[in-house]
Amino acid sequence: MTAPTPAPDRRRILSGIQPTADSFHLGNYLGAVSRWVPMQDSADAFYMIADLHAITVEQDPAVLRHRTRVAAAQLLAVGLDPAKCTLFVQSQVPEHAELAWILGCLTGFGEAGRMTQFKDKSSKVGAERASVGLFTYPVLQAADILLYRANAVPVGEDQRQHLELTRVLAQRFNARYGPTLTVPEPEMVKGIAKIFDLQNPTAKMSKSADSQAGVIDLLEDPKSLRKKVRSAVTDSGHEVAIDPENKPGVTNLLVIYSALTGRSMEDIAAQYGDSGYGGLKVDLAEVVVEWATPIQERTRAYLEDPAALDSVLAAGARRAREVAAATMADVRERTGFLVGTSLMGTA
Ligand code: ATP
Ligand code: LTN
């Protein structure tokens, strides 16, 4: 397999997703991974399966290994092309953990404690059961980004605070040790659709929702997909219209319909008009099944040959390590560690 050869003037981007579910859901797809596909043509793109982040909460090793492969298979199935981008698994690049340690030593305790994702997640499990890894999660995320000297990080609004910390840590490192790390631009991907739960259309679709009845999984069987879409909670009245305030359920269905077909929401709303919600739901169910089916088939095909899948990931890790190792060589030297091949073994 040929490694992607980036043009020297192409900007570098990095993004990641955790392998923490048996399938991506529609929110992950529309809000994150589907956006990655066109960017592999316009940027030198690094896409990472964040398995180190996945162990910040309780986990099962066999499940993690399986989910890591399922995540990779889905990413390839939705259109990531290893000839165009670098797709890799975080733990296969040991430099992530090493840089995270160094950055952790530059992070204030209070600074880390102000991260809202940590506050949310630790309050769910309780302070005693929340791990130090969960606390330093954003520092590891900063390492992910800074190792590759990424210029931009395409993520949704929910990651803004982590990106801001990344910028602060890069600036702090550079101020203390000399210019070394690239400060990434806080590029929130505009218009990233926030997809809401089909049963509770004011809450975001999430794998950690109490009930999965309103969560559409990419790898779900067609019968269940149809049932979930057809039984989506809609609003009072019967007119199909774009109205996030008063008709959040119907509007969410229009957002999904539009995103999966490329048709405008206005056009779809006009088609169904006052013929009631039923027709919209029946048709959207078919749109969802048609979207999921080919991706499921490709995902299954990748999973049938784990050795081939692993070798795609190994090639991605080799390419990622080349870049990461170069950054770490600079970082080690700047930080004041003894450097030189005789001391570093064969790495
Ligand atoms: P949790 O809610 O348990 O934290 P999640 O289901 O939101 O998990 P993440 O792994 O946190 O999934 O998110 C992966 C990516 O998918 C992130 O970039 C996030 O912005 C995006 N994403 C998640 N849910 C949605 C959603 N409902 N709409 C749009 N984007 C989403
Ligand atoms: N925290 C991110 C996943 C993630 C990431 C990254 C995203 C880990 N490392 C580096 C962008 C860049 C999430 O939960 N969406």
Short mmCIF file of C-alpha atoms and ligand atoms in Angstrom, two decimals:
data_model
loop_
_atom_site.label_atom_id
_atom_site.label_comp_id
_atom_site.label_asym_id
_atom_site.label_seq_id
_atom_site.Cartn_x
_atom_site.Cartn_y
_atom_site.Cartn_z
CA MET A 1 0.00 0.00 0.00
CA THR A 2 1.31 3.44 -0.85
CA ALA A 3 1.48 6.03 1.87
CA PRO A 4 -0.29 9.29 1.11
CA THR A 5 2.12 11.84 -0.28
CA PRO A 6 1.02 15.23 0.91
CA ALA A 7 1.85 18.29 -1.13
CA PRO A 8 4.15 20.40 1.06
CA ASP A 9 1.75 23.35 1.03
CA ARG A 10 -1.28 21.35 2.09
CA ARG A 11 -2.43 22.12 5.58
CA ARG A 12 -2.49 19.28 8.05
CA ILE A 13 -5.61 18.31 9.94
CA LEU A 14 -6.16 15.76 12.67
CA SER A 15 -9.33 14.41 14.16
CA GLY A 16 -10.28 11.43 16.26
CA ILE A 17 -13.13 9.33 17.52
CA GLN A 18 -13.30 6.94 20.44
CA PRO A 19 -14.09 3.25 19.88
CA THR A 20 -16.61 3.21 22.69
CA ALA A 21 -19.66 1.66 21.01
CA ASP A 22 -20.49 -1.35 18.84
CA SER A 23 -21.57 1.03 16.10
CA PHE A 24 -21.36 4.69 15.24
CA HIS A 25 -24.74 6.40 15.50
CA LEU A 26 -26.27 8.86 13.10
CA GLY A 27 -25.00 11.80 15.19
CA ASN A 28 -21.41 10.55 15.00
CA TYR A 29 -21.83 10.01 11.29
CA LEU A 30 -23.41 13.34 10.34
CA GLY A 31 -21.62 15.41 12.98
CA ALA A 32 -18.15 13.94 12.59
CA VAL A 33 -17.00 11.09 10.38
CA SER A 34 -18.92 11.93 7.20
CA ARG A 35 -17.17 15.33 7.33
CA TRP A 36 -13.80 13.64 7.33
CA VAL A 37 -14.29 12.08 3.91
CA PRO A 38 -14.07 15.19 1.68
CA MET A 39 -11.24 16.61 3.82
CA GLN A 40 -8.92 13.77 2.86
CA ASP A 41 -8.79 15.36 -0.61
CA SER A 42 -8.20 18.92 0.49
CA ALA A 43 -5.80 18.43 3.42
CA ASP A 44 -3.04 16.17 4.71
CA ALA A 45 -5.48 14.37 6.97
CA PHE A 46 -4.69 12.23 10.02
CA TYR A 47 -7.64 10.32 11.46
CA MET A 48 -7.26 8.49 14.70
CA ILE A 49 -9.21 5.87 16.61
CA ALA A 50 -8.74 7.10 20.17
CA ASP A 51 -8.43 3.83 22.07
CA LEU A 52 -6.25 5.36 24.80
CA HIS A 53 -9.08 7.77 25.49
CA ALA A 54 -11.53 4.87 25.54
CA ILE A 55 -9.90 3.38 28.65
CA THR A 56 -10.49 6.50 30.74
CA VAL A 57 -13.75 4.86 31.78
CA GLU A 58 -14.32 1.26 32.81
CA GLN A 59 -13.72 -1.07 29.89
CA ASP A 60 -13.38 -4.68 28.86
CA PRO A 61 -10.25 -5.62 26.85
CA ALA A 62 -11.97 -8.00 24.39
CA VAL A 63 -14.73 -5.48 23.80
CA LEU A 64 -12.24 -2.66 23.23
CA ARG A 65 -10.27 -4.73 20.70
CA HIS A 66 -13.47 -5.59 18.85
CA ARG A 67 -14.75 -2.02 18.88
CA THR A 68 -11.44 -0.67 17.63
CA ARG A 69 -11.68 -2.93 14.57
CA VAL A 70 -15.38 -2.10 14.11
CA ALA A 71 -14.56 1.61 14.22
CA ALA A 72 -11.82 1.15 11.62
CA ALA A 73 -14.08 -0.93 9.39
CA GLN A 74 -16.86 1.67 9.58
CA LEU A 75 -14.44 4.51 8.80
CA LEU A 76 -13.23 2.68 5.71
CA ALA A 77 -16.81 1.77 4.79
CA VAL A 78 -17.98 5.39 4.87
CA GLY A 79 -15.21 6.36 2.49
CA LEU A 80 -11.89 7.00 4.22
CA ASP A 81 -9.20 5.91 1.81
CA PRO A 82 -5.83 4.89 3.28
CA ALA A 83 -4.20 6.01 0.04
CA LYS A 84 -5.43 9.55 0.71
CA CYS A 85 -5.33 9.91 4.48
CA THR A 86 -3.51 8.42 7.45
CA LEU A 87 -5.90 6.24 9.43
CA PHE A 88 -4.40 4.86 12.62
CA VAL A 89 -5.02 3.62 16.12
CA GLN A 90 -3.74 5.91 18.87
CA SER A 91 -2.18 3.19 21.07
CA GLN A 92 -0.05 2.03 18.15
CA VAL A 93 1.83 5.30 18.31
CA PRO A 94 3.45 5.34 21.76
CA GLU A 95 4.50 8.96 21.37
CA HIS A 96 0.95 10.03 22.30
CA ALA A 97 1.37 8.87 25.88
CA GLU A 98 4.87 10.30 26.08
CA LEU A 99 3.90 13.78 24.92
CA ALA A 100 0.82 13.68 27.15
CA TRP A 101 3.09 13.23 30.16
CA ILE A 102 5.20 16.23 29.23
CA LEU A 103 2.16 18.39 28.53
CA GLY A 104 0.57 17.20 31.77
CA CYS A 105 3.53 18.68 33.59
CA LEU A 106 2.66 22.03 31.99
CA THR A 107 -1.04 21.86 32.84
CA GLY A 108 -2.41 23.43 35.98
CA PHE A 109 -4.47 21.23 38.26
CA GLY A 110 -7.21 23.85 38.36
CA GLU A 111 -7.00 24.35 34.63
CA ALA A 112 -7.72 20.66 34.01
CA GLY A 113 -10.45 20.69 36.63
CA ARG A 114 -12.35 23.36 34.74
CA MET A 115 -12.93 21.16 31.70
CA THR A 116 -16.67 20.71 31.42
CA GLN A 117 -16.50 17.23 29.87
CA PHE A 118 -14.54 16.03 32.90
CA LYS A 119 -17.01 17.67 35.24
CA ASP A 120 -19.95 16.05 33.45
CA LYS A 121 -18.43 12.60 33.16
CA SER A 122 -16.92 12.49 36.64
CA SER A 123 -20.15 13.62 38.23
CA LYS A 124 -21.91 10.71 36.50
CA VAL A 125 -19.63 8.06 38.03
CA GLY A 126 -18.83 9.93 41.24
CA ALA A 127 -15.52 11.55 42.23
CA GLU A 128 -14.13 8.39 43.87
CA ARG A 129 -14.66 6.26 40.79
CA ALA A 130 -13.55 8.84 38.22
CA SER A 131 -10.03 7.99 37.06
CA VAL A 132 -7.00 10.25 36.83
CA GLY A 133 -7.06 9.29 33.15
CA LEU A 134 -10.46 10.92 32.81
CA PHE A 135 -9.03 14.02 34.46
CA THR A 136 -6.10 14.20 32.05
CA TYR A 137 -8.17 13.20 29.00
CA PRO A 138 -7.88 16.70 27.46
CA VAL A 139 -4.10 16.70 27.92
CA LEU A 140 -3.87 13.47 25.94
CA GLN A 141 -6.11 15.04 23.33
CA ALA A 142 -3.72 18.01 23.14
CA ALA A 143 -0.84 15.57 22.62
CA ASP A 144 -2.79 13.88 19.79
CA ILE A 145 -3.04 17.16 17.98
CA LEU A 146 0.36 18.69 18.73
CA LEU A 147 2.34 15.56 17.82
CA TYR A 148 1.28 15.98 14.21
CA ARG A 149 1.74 19.72 14.15
CA ALA A 150 -1.84 19.94 12.90
CA ASN A 151 -2.92 23.33 11.59
CA ALA A 152 -6.59 22.66 12.18
CA VAL A 153 -8.77 20.21 14.04
CA PRO A 154 -12.20 19.64 12.55
CA VAL A 155 -14.48 18.90 15.50
CA GLY A 156 -17.90 19.85 16.71
CA GLU A 157 -18.75 22.56 19.19
CA ASP A 158 -18.56 20.10 22.11
CA GLN A 159 -14.77 19.90 21.68
CA ARG A 160 -14.11 23.64 21.68
CA GLN A 161 -12.81 23.79 25.24
CA HIS A 162 -10.36 20.93 24.65
CA LEU A 163 -9.07 22.67 21.58
CA GLU A 164 -8.60 25.89 23.48
CA LEU A 165 -6.55 24.01 26.09
CA THR A 166 -4.49 22.50 23.27
CA ARG A 167 -3.67 25.98 21.99
CA VAL A 168 -2.76 27.19 25.47
CA LEU A 169 -0.46 24.21 26.05
CA ALA A 170 1.29 24.64 22.69
CA GLN A 171 1.84 28.33 23.41
CA ARG A 172 3.07 27.56 26.92
CA PHE A 173 5.51 24.93 25.70
CA ASN A 174 6.81 27.28 23.01
CA ALA A 175 7.16 30.19 25.44
CA ARG A 176 9.03 28.06 27.98
CA TYR A 177 11.24 25.97 25.71
CA GLY A 178 11.35 27.83 22.40
CA PRO A 179 9.19 27.57 19.27
CA THR A 180 8.51 23.87 18.74
CA LEU A 181 4.81 23.10 18.49
CA THR A 182 2.25 24.35 15.95
CA VAL A 183 -0.66 26.19 17.55
CA PRO A 184 -3.75 24.78 15.81
CA GLU A 185 -6.56 27.01 14.62
CA PRO A 186 -9.82 26.55 16.46
CA GLU A 187 -11.70 25.54 13.35
CA MET A 188 -15.14 24.42 14.37
CA VAL A 189 -16.63 22.79 11.35
CA LYS A 190 -19.45 25.13 10.40
CA GLY A 191 -22.92 23.81 10.04
CA ILE A 192 -22.15 20.50 11.70
CA ALA A 193 -25.59 19.13 12.16
CA LYS A 194 -26.48 18.39 15.74
CA ILE A 195 -28.70 15.37 15.59
CA PHE A 196 -31.28 14.87 18.32
CA ASP A 197 -32.62 11.71 19.89
CA LEU A 198 -35.66 10.45 17.98
CA GLN A 199 -37.56 9.74 21.18
CA ASN A 200 -36.44 12.85 23.01
CA PRO A 201 -35.81 15.48 20.35
CA THR A 202 -34.47 18.10 22.72
CA ALA A 203 -31.54 15.86 23.84
CA LYS A 204 -28.65 15.12 21.48
CA MET A 205 -28.48 11.64 20.03
CA SER A 206 -25.93 9.91 22.24
CA LYS A 207 -24.63 6.44 22.86
CA SER A 208 -24.92 7.08 26.59
CA ALA A 209 -28.64 7.92 26.50
CA ASP A 210 -30.70 5.96 29.02
CA SER A 211 -32.71 4.39 26.25
CA GLN A 212 -31.40 3.52 22.80
CA ALA A 213 -34.90 3.67 21.28
CA GLY A 214 -34.21 7.07 19.74
CA VAL A 215 -30.61 6.38 18.70
CA ILE A 216 -30.03 5.27 15.11
CA ASP A 217 -27.01 3.02 14.78
CA LEU A 218 -25.18 2.69 11.51
CA LEU A 219 -24.89 -1.08 11.94
CA GLU A 220 -28.45 -1.71 13.07
CA ASP A 221 -30.59 -4.17 11.12
CA PRO A 222 -33.09 -2.66 8.65
CA LYS A 223 -36.14 -3.87 10.56
CA SER A 224 -35.06 -2.08 13.68
CA LEU A 225 -34.01 1.05 11.73
CA ARG A 226 -37.46 1.26 10.15
CA LYS A 227 -39.17 0.77 13.49
CA LYS A 228 -37.12 3.48 15.20
CA VAL A 229 -37.71 6.05 12.47
CA ARG A 230 -41.41 5.27 12.14
CA SER A 231 -41.93 5.57 15.85
CA ALA A 232 -39.98 8.83 16.20
CA VAL A 233 -41.67 11.27 18.55
CA THR A 234 -43.21 14.08 16.54
CA ASP A 235 -44.91 17.19 17.69
CA SER A 236 -48.47 18.35 18.07
CA GLY A 237 -50.22 19.48 14.90
CA HIS A 238 -49.64 17.73 11.62
CA GLU A 239 -47.94 20.20 9.31
CA VAL A 240 -44.43 19.26 8.23
CA ALA A 241 -42.46 22.47 8.75
CA ILE A 242 -39.00 23.63 9.81
CA ASP A 243 -39.53 24.96 13.31
CA PRO A 244 -36.84 24.00 15.84
CA GLU A 245 -38.64 25.87 18.66
CA ASN A 246 -42.11 24.43 18.35
CA LYS A 247 -41.51 21.33 16.26
CA PRO A 248 -38.13 19.94 17.37
CA GLY A 249 -39.08 16.36 16.51
CA VAL A 250 -40.19 17.06 12.95
CA THR A 251 -37.34 19.49 12.37
CA ASN A 252 -34.84 16.84 13.47
CA LEU A 253 -36.34 14.40 10.97
CA LEU A 254 -36.03 17.05 8.25
CA VAL A 255 -32.38 17.68 9.17
CA ILE A 256 -31.64 13.96 8.89
CA TYR A 257 -33.62 13.56 5.66
CA SER A 258 -31.84 16.51 4.11
CA ALA A 259 -28.36 15.42 5.24
CA LEU A 260 -28.80 11.89 3.90
CA THR A 261 -30.32 12.85 0.54
CA GLY A 262 -28.67 16.20 -0.19
CA ARG A 263 -32.11 17.76 -0.74
CA SER A 264 -32.91 21.02 1.00
CA MET A 265 -35.05 20.94 4.12
CA GLU A 266 -37.43 23.47 2.55
CA ASP A 267 -37.96 21.25 -0.45
CA ILE A 268 -38.69 18.22 1.74
CA ALA A 269 -41.01 20.19 4.02
CA ALA A 270 -42.90 21.47 0.97
CA GLN A 271 -43.27 17.93 -0.39
CA TYR A 272 -45.01 16.66 2.77
CA GLY A 273 -46.65 19.96 3.75
CA ASP A 274 -49.91 19.33 5.58
CA SER A 275 -50.25 15.70 4.52
CA GLY A 276 -49.23 14.72 8.05
CA TYR A 277 -46.14 13.30 9.67
CA GLY A 278 -46.81 9.66 8.77
CA GLY A 279 -45.66 9.85 5.16
CA LEU A 280 -42.51 11.71 6.12
CA LYS A 281 -41.58 9.03 8.65
CA VAL A 282 -42.31 6.11 6.33
CA ASP A 283 -40.19 7.64 3.57
CA LEU A 284 -37.40 8.69 5.91
CA ALA A 285 -37.24 5.13 7.23
CA GLU A 286 -36.47 3.98 3.68
CA VAL A 287 -33.89 6.76 3.22
CA VAL A 288 -32.16 5.63 6.41
CA VAL A 289 -32.18 1.97 5.37
CA GLU A 290 -30.80 2.86 1.94
CA TRP A 291 -28.05 4.91 3.55
CA ALA A 292 -27.10 2.23 6.08
CA THR A 293 -27.28 -0.91 3.93
CA PRO A 294 -24.26 -0.39 1.64
CA ILE A 295 -22.15 0.91 4.54
CA GLN A 296 -23.11 -2.16 6.57
CA GLU A 297 -22.14 -4.46 3.72
CA ARG A 298 -18.76 -2.83 3.34
CA THR A 299 -18.19 -2.81 7.10
CA ARG A 300 -18.97 -6.53 7.26
CA ALA A 301 -16.57 -7.24 4.40
CA TYR A 302 -13.73 -5.42 6.21
CA LEU A 303 -14.49 -7.27 9.43
CA GLU A 304 -14.43 -10.63 7.69
CA ASP A 305 -10.71 -10.17 7.10
CA PRO A 306 -9.26 -8.82 10.36
CA ALA A 307 -5.69 -9.52 9.20
CA ALA A 308 -6.15 -7.23 6.20
CA LEU A 309 -7.79 -4.61 8.37
CA ASP A 310 -4.96 -4.80 10.90
CA SER A 311 -2.43 -4.35 8.15
CA VAL A 312 -4.19 -1.18 6.91
CA LEU A 313 -3.99 0.11 10.49
CA ALA A 314 -0.35 -0.94 10.82
CA ALA A 315 0.53 1.01 7.68
CA GLY A 316 -1.31 4.03 9.08
CA ALA A 317 0.54 3.71 12.38
CA ARG A 318 3.90 3.57 10.60
CA ARG A 319 3.16 6.77 8.72
CA ALA A 320 1.82 8.43 11.88
CA ARG A 321 4.91 7.36 13.83
CA GLU A 322 7.22 8.99 11.31
CA VAL A 323 5.60 12.34 11.95
CA ALA A 324 5.15 11.80 15.69
CA ALA A 325 8.75 10.67 16.16
CA ALA A 326 10.09 13.79 14.48
CA THR A 327 8.04 16.04 16.76
CA MET A 328 9.05 14.05 19.84
CA ALA A 329 12.73 14.30 18.97
CA ASP A 330 12.39 18.10 19.07
CA VAL A 331 10.25 18.02 22.19
CA ARG A 332 12.68 15.78 24.10
CA GLU A 333 15.62 17.93 23.19
CA ARG A 334 13.81 21.17 24.11
CA THR A 335 12.55 19.74 27.37
CA GLY A 336 16.09 18.95 28.48
CA PHE A 337 16.22 15.17 28.20
CA LEU A 338 19.43 13.48 27.17
CA VAL A 339 19.03 12.65 23.51
CA GLY A 340 21.01 10.68 20.96
CA THR A 341 20.52 7.30 19.34
CA SER A 342 22.95 5.51 21.62
CA LEU A 343 20.77 6.46 24.56
CA MET A 344 17.42 5.91 22.86
CA GLY A 345 17.98 2.28 21.89
CA THR A 346 16.56 1.21 18.56
CA ALA A 347 13.47 3.42 18.47
P1 ATP B 1 -21.37 10.50 24.64
O1 ATP B 1 -22.66 11.26 24.48
O2 ATP B 1 -21.50 9.22 25.36
O3 ATP B 1 -20.24 11.34 25.08
P2 ATP B 1 -21.47 10.47 21.84
O4 ATP B 1 -22.53 9.51 21.41
O5 ATP B 1 -21.80 11.92 21.87
O6 ATP B 1 -20.95 10.00 23.23
P3 ATP B 1 -18.75 10.84 21.10
O7 ATP B 1 -17.83 9.68 21.03
O8 ATP B 1 -18.64 11.78 22.22
O9 ATP B 1 -20.23 10.28 20.93
O10 ATP B 1 -18.67 11.70 19.79
C1 ATP B 1 -17.92 11.41 18.66
C2 ATP B 1 -18.11 12.52 17.67
O11 ATP B 1 -19.47 12.55 17.21
C3 ATP B 1 -17.83 13.90 18.23
O12 ATP B 1 -17.07 14.63 17.30
C4 ATP B 1 -19.17 14.53 18.42
O13 ATP B 1 -19.13 15.92 18.20
C5 ATP B 1 -20.01 13.85 17.36
N1 ATP B 1 -21.39 13.70 17.81
C6 ATP B 1 -21.81 12.91 18.82
N2 ATP B 1 -23.14 13.00 18.98
C7 ATP B 1 -23.58 13.87 18.03
C8 ATP B 1 -24.87 14.37 17.68
N3 ATP B 1 -25.97 13.99 18.30
N4 ATP B 1 -24.97 15.24 16.66
C9 ATP B 1 -23.86 15.63 15.99
N5 ATP B 1 -22.61 15.21 16.28
C10 ATP B 1 -22.46 14.33 17.29
N1 LTN B 2 -12.44 13.82 22.48
C1 LTN B 2 -12.83 13.57 21.08
C2 LTN B 2 -12.07 12.45 20.46
C3 LTN B 2 -10.66 12.82 20.25
C4 LTN B 2 -10.17 13.84 19.37
C5 LTN B 2 -8.75 13.84 19.56
C6 LTN B 2 -10.77 14.72 18.48
C7 LTN B 2 -9.58 12.31 20.90
N2 LTN B 2 -8.44 12.91 20.46
C8 LTN B 2 -7.94 14.75 18.85
C9 LTN B 2 -9.96 15.62 17.79
C10 LTN B 2 -8.57 15.62 17.98
C11 LTN B 2 -14.31 13.24 21.08
O1 LTN B 2 -14.81 12.69 22.00
N3 LTN B 2 -15.00 13.56 20.03
#
